[in-house]
Coordinates of C-alpha atoms in Angstrom, one line a residue:
X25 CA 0.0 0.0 0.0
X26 CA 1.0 3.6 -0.8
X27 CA 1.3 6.0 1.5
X28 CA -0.2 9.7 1.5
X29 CA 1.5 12.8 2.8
X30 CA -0.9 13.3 4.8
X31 CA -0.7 9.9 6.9
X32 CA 2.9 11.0 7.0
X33 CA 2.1 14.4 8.2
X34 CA 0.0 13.1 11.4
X35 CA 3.2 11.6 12.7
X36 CA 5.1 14.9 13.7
X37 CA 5.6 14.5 17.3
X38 CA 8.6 12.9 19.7
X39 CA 5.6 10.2 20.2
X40 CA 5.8 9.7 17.0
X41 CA 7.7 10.9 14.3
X42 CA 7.9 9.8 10.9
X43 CA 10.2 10.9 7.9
X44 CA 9.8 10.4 4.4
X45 CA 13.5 9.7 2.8
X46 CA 13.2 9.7 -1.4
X47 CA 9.7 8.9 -1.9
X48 CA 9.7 6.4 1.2
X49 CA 8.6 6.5 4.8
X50 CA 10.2 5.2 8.0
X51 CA 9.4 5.5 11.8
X52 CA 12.3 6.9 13.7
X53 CA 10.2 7.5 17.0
X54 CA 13.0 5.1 18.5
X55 CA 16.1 6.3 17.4
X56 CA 15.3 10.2 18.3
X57 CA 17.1 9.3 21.7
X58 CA 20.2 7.4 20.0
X59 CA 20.9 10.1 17.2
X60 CA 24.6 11.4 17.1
X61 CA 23.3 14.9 16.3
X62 CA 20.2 14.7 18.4
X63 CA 16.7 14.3 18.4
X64 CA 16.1 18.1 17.5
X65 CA 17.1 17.9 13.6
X66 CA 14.9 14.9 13.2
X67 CA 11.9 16.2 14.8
X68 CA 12.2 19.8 12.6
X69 CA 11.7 17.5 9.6
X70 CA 9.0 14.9 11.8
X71 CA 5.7 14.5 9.6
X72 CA 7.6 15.6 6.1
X73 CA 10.3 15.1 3.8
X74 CA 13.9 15.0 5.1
X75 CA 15.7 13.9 2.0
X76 CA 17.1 17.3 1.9
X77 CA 18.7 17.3 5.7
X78 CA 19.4 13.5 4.9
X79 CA 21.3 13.2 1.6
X80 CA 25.0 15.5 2.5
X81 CA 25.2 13.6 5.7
X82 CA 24.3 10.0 5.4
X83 CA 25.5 7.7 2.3
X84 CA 22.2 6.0 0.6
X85 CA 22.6 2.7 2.6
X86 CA 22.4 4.1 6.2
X87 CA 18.5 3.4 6.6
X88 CA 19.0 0.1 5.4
X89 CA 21.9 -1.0 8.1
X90 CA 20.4 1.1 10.7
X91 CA 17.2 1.0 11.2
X92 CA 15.4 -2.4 11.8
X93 CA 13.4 -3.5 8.4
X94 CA 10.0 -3.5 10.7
X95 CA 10.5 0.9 10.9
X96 CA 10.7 0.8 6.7
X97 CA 7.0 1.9 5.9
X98 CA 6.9 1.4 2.3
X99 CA 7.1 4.1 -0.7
X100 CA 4.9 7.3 0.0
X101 CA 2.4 9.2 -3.1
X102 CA 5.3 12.1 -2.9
X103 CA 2.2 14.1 -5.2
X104 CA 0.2 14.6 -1.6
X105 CA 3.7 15.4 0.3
X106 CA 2.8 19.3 0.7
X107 CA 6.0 21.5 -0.4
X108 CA 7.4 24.6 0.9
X109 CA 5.5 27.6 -1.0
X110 CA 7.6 30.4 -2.4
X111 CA 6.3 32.8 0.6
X112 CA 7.8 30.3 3.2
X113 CA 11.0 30.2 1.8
X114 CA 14.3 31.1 3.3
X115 CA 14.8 34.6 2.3
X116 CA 18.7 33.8 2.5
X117 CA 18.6 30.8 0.4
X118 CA 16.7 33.1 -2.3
X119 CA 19.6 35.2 -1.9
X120 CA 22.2 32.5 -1.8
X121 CA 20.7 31.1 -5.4
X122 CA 20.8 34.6 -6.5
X123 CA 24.7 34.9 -6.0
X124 CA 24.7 31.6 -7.2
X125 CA 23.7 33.1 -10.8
X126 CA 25.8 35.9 -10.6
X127 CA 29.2 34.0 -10.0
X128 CA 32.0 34.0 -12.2
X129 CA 32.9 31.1 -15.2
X130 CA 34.9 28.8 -14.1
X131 CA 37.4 30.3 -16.8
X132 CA 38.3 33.1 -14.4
X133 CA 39.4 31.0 -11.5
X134 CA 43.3 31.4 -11.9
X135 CA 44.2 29.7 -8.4
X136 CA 42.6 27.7 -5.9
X137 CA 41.5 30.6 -3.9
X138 CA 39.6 31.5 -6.4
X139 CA 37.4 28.3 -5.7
X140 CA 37.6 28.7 -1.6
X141 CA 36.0 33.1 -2.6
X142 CA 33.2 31.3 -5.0
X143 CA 32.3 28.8 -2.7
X144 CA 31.7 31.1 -0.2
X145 CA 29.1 32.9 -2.1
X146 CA 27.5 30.0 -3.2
X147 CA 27.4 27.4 -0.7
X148 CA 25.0 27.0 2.4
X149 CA 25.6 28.2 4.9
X150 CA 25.7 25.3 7.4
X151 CA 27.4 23.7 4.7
X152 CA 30.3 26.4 4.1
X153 CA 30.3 26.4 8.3
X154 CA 31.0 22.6 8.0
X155 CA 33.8 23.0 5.6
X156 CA 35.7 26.0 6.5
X157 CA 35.7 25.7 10.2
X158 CA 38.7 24.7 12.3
X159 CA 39.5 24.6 15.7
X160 CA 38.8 27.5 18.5
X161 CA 40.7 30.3 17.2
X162 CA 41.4 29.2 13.9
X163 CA 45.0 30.1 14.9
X164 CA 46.3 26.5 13.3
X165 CA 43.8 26.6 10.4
X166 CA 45.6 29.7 8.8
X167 CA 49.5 28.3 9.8
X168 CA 49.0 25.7 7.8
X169 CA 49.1 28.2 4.7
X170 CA 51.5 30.6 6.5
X171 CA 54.0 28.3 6.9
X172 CA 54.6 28.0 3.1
X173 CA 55.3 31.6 2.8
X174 CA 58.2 31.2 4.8
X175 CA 60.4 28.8 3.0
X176 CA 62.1 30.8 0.2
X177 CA 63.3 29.2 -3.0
X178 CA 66.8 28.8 -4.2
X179 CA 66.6 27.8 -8.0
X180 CA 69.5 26.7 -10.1
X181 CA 69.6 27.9 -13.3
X182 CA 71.1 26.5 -16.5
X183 CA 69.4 23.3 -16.3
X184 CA 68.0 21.2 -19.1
X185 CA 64.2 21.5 -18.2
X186 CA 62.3 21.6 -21.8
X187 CA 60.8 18.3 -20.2
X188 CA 59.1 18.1 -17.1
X189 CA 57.7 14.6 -15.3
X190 CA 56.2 15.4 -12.0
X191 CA 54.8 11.8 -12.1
X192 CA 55.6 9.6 -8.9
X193 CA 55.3 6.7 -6.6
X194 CA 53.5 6.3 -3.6
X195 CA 52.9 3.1 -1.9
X196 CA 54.3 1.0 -4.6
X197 CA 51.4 2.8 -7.1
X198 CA 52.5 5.0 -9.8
X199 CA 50.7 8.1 -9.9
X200 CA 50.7 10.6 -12.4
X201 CA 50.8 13.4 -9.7
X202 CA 52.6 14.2 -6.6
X203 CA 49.4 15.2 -4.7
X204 CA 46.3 13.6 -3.5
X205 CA 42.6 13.9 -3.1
X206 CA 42.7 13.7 1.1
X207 CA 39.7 12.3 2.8
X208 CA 37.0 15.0 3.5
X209 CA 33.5 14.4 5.4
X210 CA 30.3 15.2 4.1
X211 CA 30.7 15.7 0.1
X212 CA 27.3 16.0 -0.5
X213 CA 26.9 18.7 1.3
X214 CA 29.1 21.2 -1.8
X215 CA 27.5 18.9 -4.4
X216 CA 24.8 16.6 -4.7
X217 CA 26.7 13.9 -5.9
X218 CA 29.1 14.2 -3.4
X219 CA 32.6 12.1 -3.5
X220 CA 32.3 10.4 -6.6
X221 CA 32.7 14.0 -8.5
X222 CA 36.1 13.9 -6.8
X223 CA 36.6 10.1 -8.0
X224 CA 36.2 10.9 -11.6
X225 CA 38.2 14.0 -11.3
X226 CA 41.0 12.7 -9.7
X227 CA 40.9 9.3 -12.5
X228 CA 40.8 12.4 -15.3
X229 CA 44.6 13.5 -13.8
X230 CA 45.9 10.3 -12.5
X231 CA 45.6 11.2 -9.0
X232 CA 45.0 8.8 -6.1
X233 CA 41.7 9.7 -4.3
X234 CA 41.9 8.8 -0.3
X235 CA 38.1 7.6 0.4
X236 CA 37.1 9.2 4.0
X237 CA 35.1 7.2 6.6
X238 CA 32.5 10.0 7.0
X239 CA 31.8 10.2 3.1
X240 CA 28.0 11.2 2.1
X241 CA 28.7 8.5 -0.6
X242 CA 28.8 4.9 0.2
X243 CA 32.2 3.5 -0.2
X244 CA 31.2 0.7 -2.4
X245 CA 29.7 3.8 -4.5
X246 CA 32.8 5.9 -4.4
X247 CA 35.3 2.4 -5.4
X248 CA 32.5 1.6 -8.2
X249 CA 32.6 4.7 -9.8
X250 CA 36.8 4.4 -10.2
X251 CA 37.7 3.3 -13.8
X252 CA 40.7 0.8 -14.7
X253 CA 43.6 0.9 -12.5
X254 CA 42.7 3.9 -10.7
X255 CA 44.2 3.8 -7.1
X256 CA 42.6 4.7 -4.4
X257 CA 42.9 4.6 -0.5
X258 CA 41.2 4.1 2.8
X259 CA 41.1 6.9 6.0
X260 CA 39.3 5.2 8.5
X261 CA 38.0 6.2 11.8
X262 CA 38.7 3.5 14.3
X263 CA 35.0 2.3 15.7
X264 CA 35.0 1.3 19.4
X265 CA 33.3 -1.9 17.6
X266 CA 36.3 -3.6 16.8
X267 CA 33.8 -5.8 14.7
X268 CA 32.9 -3.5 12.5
X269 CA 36.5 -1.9 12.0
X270 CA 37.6 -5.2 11.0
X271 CA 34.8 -5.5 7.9
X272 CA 35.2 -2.0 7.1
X273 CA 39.5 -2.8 6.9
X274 CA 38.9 -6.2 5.1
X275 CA 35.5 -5.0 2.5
X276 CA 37.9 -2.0 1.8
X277 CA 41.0 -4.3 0.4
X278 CA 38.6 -6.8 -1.2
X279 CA 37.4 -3.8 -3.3
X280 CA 40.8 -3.0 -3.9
X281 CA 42.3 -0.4 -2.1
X282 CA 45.9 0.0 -1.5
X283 CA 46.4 1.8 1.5
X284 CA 45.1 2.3 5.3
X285 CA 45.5 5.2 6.2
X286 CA 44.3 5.4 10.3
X287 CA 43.4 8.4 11.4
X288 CA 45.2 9.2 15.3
X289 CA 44.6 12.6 15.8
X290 CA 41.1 12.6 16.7
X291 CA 40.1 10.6 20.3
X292 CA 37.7 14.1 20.3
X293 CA 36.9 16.3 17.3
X294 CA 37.6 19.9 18.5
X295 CA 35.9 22.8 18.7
X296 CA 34.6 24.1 15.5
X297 CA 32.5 27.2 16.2
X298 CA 31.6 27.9 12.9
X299 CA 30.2 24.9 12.5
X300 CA 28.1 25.0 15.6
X301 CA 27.0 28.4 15.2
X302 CA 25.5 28.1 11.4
X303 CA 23.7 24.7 13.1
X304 CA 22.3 26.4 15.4
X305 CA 20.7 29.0 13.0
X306 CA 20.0 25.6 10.4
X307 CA 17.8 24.2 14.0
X308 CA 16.2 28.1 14.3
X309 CA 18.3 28.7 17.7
X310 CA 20.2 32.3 18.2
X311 CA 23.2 32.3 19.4
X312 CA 23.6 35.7 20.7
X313 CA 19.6 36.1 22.2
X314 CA 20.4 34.9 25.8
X315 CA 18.7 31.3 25.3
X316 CA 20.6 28.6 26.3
X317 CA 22.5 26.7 23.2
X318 CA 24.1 23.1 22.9
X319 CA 27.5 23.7 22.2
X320 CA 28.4 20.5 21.8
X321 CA 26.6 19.7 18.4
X322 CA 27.7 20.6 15.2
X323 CA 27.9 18.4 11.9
X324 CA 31.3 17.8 13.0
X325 CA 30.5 15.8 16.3
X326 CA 26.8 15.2 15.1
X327 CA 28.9 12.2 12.7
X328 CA 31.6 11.2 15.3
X329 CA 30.3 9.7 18.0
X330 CA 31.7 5.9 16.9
X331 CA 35.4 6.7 17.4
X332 CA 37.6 4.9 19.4
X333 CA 39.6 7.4 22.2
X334 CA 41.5 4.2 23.4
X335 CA 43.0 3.9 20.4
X336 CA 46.7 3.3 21.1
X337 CA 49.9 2.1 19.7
X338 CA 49.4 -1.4 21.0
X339 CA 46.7 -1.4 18.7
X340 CA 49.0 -1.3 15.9
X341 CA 50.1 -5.1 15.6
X342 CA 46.0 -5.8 16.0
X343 CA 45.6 -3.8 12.7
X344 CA 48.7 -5.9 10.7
X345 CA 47.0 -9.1 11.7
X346 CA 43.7 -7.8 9.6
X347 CA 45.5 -7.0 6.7
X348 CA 48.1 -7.0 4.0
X349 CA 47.3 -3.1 2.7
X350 CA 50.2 -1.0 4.0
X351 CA 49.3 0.9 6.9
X352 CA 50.0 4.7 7.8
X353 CA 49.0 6.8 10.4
X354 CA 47.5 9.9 9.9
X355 CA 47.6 12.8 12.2
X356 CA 51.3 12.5 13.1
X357 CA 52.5 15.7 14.5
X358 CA 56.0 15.2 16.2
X359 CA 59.0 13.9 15.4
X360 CA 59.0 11.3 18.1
X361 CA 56.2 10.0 16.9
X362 CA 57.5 9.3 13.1
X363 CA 60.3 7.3 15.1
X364 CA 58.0 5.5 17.0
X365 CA 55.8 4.9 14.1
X366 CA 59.2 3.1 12.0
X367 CA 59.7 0.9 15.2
X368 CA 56.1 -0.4 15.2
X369 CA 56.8 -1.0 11.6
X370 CA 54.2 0.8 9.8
X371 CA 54.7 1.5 6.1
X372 CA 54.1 6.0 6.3
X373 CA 52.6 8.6 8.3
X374 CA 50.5 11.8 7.4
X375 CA 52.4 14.9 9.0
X376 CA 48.5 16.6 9.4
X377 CA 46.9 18.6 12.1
X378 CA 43.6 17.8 10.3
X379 CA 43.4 20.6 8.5
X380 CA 43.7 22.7 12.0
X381 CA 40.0 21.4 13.3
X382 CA 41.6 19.2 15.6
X383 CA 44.3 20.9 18.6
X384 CA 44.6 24.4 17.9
X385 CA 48.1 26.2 17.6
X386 CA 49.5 22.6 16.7
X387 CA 52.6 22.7 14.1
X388 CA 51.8 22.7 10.6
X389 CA 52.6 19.9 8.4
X390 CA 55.2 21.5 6.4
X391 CA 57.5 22.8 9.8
X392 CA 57.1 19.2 11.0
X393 CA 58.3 18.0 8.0
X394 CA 61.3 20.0 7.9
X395 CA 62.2 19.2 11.2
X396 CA 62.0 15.2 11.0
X397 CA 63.1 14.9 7.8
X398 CA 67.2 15.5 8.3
X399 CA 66.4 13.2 11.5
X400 CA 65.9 10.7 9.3
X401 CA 68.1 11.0 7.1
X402 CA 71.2 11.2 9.9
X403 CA 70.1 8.1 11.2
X404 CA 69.8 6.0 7.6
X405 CA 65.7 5.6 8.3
X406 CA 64.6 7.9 5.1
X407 CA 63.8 5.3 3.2
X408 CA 62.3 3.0 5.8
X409 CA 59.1 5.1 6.3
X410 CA 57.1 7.4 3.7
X411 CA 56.2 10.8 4.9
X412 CA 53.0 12.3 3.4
X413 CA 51.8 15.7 4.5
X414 CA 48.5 17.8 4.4
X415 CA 46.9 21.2 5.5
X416 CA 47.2 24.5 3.8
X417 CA 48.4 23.7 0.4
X418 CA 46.9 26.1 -1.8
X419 CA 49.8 26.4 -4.7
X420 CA 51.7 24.1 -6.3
X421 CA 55.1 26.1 -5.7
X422 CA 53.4 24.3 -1.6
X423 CA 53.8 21.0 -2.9
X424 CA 57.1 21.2 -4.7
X425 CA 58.0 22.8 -1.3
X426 CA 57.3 19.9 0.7
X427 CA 58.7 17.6 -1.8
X428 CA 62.3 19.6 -1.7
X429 CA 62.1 18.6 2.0
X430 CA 61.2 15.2 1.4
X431 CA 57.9 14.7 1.6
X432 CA 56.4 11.8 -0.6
X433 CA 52.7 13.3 -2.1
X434 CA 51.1 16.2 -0.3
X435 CA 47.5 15.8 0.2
X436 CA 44.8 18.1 -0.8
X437 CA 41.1 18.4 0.6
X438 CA 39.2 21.6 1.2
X439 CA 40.1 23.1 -2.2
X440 CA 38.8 20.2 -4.2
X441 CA 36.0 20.5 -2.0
X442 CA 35.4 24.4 -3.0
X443 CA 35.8 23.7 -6.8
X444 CA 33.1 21.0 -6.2
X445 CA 30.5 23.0 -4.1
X446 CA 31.1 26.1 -7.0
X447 CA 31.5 24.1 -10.4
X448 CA 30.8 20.0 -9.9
X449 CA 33.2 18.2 -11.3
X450 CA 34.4 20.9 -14.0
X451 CA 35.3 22.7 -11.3
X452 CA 37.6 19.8 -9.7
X453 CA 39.5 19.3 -12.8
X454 CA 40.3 22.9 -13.6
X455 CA 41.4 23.2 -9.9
X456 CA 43.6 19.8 -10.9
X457 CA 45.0 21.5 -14.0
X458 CA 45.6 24.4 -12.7
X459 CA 47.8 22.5 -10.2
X460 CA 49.6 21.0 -12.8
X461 CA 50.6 23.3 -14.9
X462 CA 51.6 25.4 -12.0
X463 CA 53.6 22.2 -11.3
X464 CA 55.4 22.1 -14.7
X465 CA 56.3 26.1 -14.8
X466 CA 57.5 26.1 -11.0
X467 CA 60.0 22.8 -11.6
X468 CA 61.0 24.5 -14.8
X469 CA 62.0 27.9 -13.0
X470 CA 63.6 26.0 -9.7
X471 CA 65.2 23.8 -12.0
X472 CA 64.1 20.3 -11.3
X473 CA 63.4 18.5 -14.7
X474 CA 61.7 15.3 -12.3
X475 CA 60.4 15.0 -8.5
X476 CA 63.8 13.1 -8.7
X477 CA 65.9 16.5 -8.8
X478 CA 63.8 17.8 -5.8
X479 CA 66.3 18.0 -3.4
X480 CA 66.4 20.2 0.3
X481 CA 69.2 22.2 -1.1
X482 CA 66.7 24.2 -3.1
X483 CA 65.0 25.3 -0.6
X484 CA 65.8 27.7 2.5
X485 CA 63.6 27.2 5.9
X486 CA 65.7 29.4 8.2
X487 CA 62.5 31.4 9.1
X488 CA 60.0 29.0 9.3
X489 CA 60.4 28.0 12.4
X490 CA 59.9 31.7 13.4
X491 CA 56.8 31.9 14.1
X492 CA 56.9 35.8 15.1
X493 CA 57.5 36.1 11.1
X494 CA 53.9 36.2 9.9
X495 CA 54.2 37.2 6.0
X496 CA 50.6 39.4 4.9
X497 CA 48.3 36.4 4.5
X498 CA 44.9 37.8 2.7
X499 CA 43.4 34.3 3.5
X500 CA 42.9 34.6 6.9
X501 CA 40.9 37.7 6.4
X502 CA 38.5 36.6 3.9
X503 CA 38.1 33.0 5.6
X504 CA 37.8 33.6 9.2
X505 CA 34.2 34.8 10.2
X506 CA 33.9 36.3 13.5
X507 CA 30.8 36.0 15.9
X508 CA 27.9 38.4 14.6
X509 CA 25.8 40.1 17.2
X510 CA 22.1 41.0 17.1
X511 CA 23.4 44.7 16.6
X512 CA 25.6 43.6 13.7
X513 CA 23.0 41.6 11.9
X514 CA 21.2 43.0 8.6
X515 CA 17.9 43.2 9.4
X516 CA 15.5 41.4 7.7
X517 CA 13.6 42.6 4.5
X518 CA 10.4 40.9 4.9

């Protein structure tokens, strides 16, 4: 039997609650209490259609493994499901899909900020909030791009560089780039078909795609939309169900991944203010008008409450035992650490602060990396571990950077992300060419015809560790959004 909105609509209470989810209807009247993210951004959609709230944050087969087959009430008449009416819209989504008319052809994005400046504009707000924010002060979030600026150059001229190859190996997989598609939560949330517009983008450029835990995307979605050879890699957050980290490990290397990558930095998400502040508005709270808020929610920790804080290293020899895909730990962020990591023979380590939405005022990836890196190399162990790094790349003069120091690919997330949420998957391969030709014209000018001739002599670190040296950084000022006040607010036009 069919379902009509309106037997739907009578269910719009924490008594009972009801959702439809494309074209279908379920009873979640027992899982309001167990929800990650809370009962209240069910029951704002109780009695109606949630496929809008559902689709960025849960990948399609979620219902299906969640919620017992008995709450599945069968496929709803989505003609008698009442829609919102142009007069109850959101007057700022009106306006966001008005800017989203207005923004510029892809043809004039030059650089990845361009992408980050467009997204802005275009995206949701909850959804930019999820995205952009990072920890507390942000103070991590924008080091992570700072740092680059201060490791100068020192090119060699006179070399033979009418051919460039930036293609490389990582893990034992040739790659036809020396960066990566990171992991990244939520893809659905720029674009509505979320990670698998990175997969095809990153199989047009013969990069390897990392595929995150949290992606809206189901992973067997995400590996069936690879083509060929195409590599790609696991990040997995560890579950406190040891059970189900041990299917998710073993399904991922029967599908064919090559790497697992474990993420270590994150026993708690952190703070990410931006992120609970546009929820709040999303769930019709104000911050600023004296009622009482959760602070704990967020997207962020709405989708996190499965990880494991006891992970430890005595976990490691557990993991080898599951599997044969070489293991690296992501989220390293000292050098005692990458030493450790070699003894409890793992095959690499991320140097990541997780994009700065972890720990703020951690290191950034890059000052890590030149620190450990002659460590290694003084003690014959360079080649017995590879070192990866993320956060803050927004050139490619960062990557070839990080490679002069030693680094083996240089993950990239959030700008992927932007050219995504502004242009689908045109976007994502202009932001890849882009890369790559800024690739080809920086090794020709430093004077590195392959990765091969990347060596740390080309580069000079001496102020990077001096952290007083803070070179004009325009992205800190166009990403970071303070706290609005009632006084500050435009006020409404209706």
């Amino acid at each position: 039997m069919t379902l009509k909105g309106s037997d739907i609509a009578q269910h719009n209470s924490a008594k009972s609650c009801w959702v439809i989810i494309h074209g279908k209807a379920y009873d979640v009247t027992d899982f309001l209490p167990e929800h990650p993210g809370g009962s209240k951004i069910i029951l704002k959609y109780a009695g109606k259609d949630a496929t809008e709230e559902f689709d960025p944050i849960h990948p399609p087969d979620t219902l299906d493994k969640y919620l017992d087959a008995s709450k599945h009430l069968g496929s709803v008449d989505m003609n008698t499901v009442e829609r919102e009416t142009a007069k109850n819209a959101d007057p700022d989504e009106i306006a966001r899909q008005e800017r989203e008319a207005l923004k510029p052809h892809l043809s004039q994005c030059y650089n990845l900020l361009d992408f980050e400046a467009v997204a802005r504009r275009v995206m949701k707000k909850t959804a930019w909030g999820y995205y952009s924010s990072a920890a507390d002060d942000e103070i991590t979030l924008r080091e992570n791009h700072t740092a680059f600026h201060r490791i100068w150059f020192r090119p060699q001229v006179l070399v033979d560089v009418e051919h460039i190859d930036y293609s490389t190996t990582m893990l034992g997989s040739k790659t036809s780039v020396p960066f990566y598609v990171t992991a990244t939560a939520l893809g659905k949330l720029g674009n509505p078909e979320g990670e698998v517009v990175l997969t095809r983008a990153a199989h047009n450029h013969g990069a390897i795609q990392m595929i995150p835990t949290l992606a809206s995307c189901s992973f067997d979605e995400i590996v069936d939309a690879k083509k060929g050879d195409q590599v790609q890699w696991l990040q997995l957050y560890v579950n406190k169900d040891r059970a189900i980290t041990k299917r998710i490990v073993q399904h991922a290397e029967a599908r064919g991944c090559k790497g697992l990558f474990i993420t270590v930095d994150a026993p708690q998400l952190g703070r990410r203010e931006k992120d609970m502040r546009s929820k709040f508005d999303e769930q019709g709270s104000d911050v600023q008008s004296g009622q009482q808020t959760d602070n704990s929610q967020g997207a962020a920790r709405a989708i996190s409450s499965f990880i494991d804080p006891s992970l430890n290293w005595g976990d490691i020899p557990w993991f080898k035992s599951i599997t044969k895909m070489p293991i690296i730990l992501k989220g390293v962020q000292r050098t005692e650490d990458v030493f450790r990591a070699i003894d409890a023979g793992v095959q690499g380590v991320v140097l990541s602060n997780h994009g700065g939405r972890q720990l703020d005022t951690a290191p950034s990836g890059v000052e890590v990396l030149a620190e450990v890196m002659p460590m290694l190399r003084e003690r014959g162990l360079e080649k017995k571990i590879e070192i990866f790094i993320d956060g803050g790349v927004r050139r490619a003069s960062d990557i070839v950077k990080a490679l002069c120091l030693g680094a083996k690919g240089v993950g990239i997330g959030r700008p992927f992300l932007y050219a995504m949420s502004g242009y689908g998957e045109d976007g994502v391969n202009r932001a890849m060419q882009l890369l790559k030709d800024e690739l080809e014209m920086n090794m020709r000018l430093i004077g590195a015809p392959t990765i091969e001739h990347l060596t740390p002599s080309m580069v000079d670190t001496r102020s990077l560790a001096n952290h007083s040296y803070i070179p004009s950084d325009s992205l800190s000022q166009s990403v970071y959004d303070v706290l609005k006040t009632p006084a500050q607010r435009p006020k409404s036009k209706l």
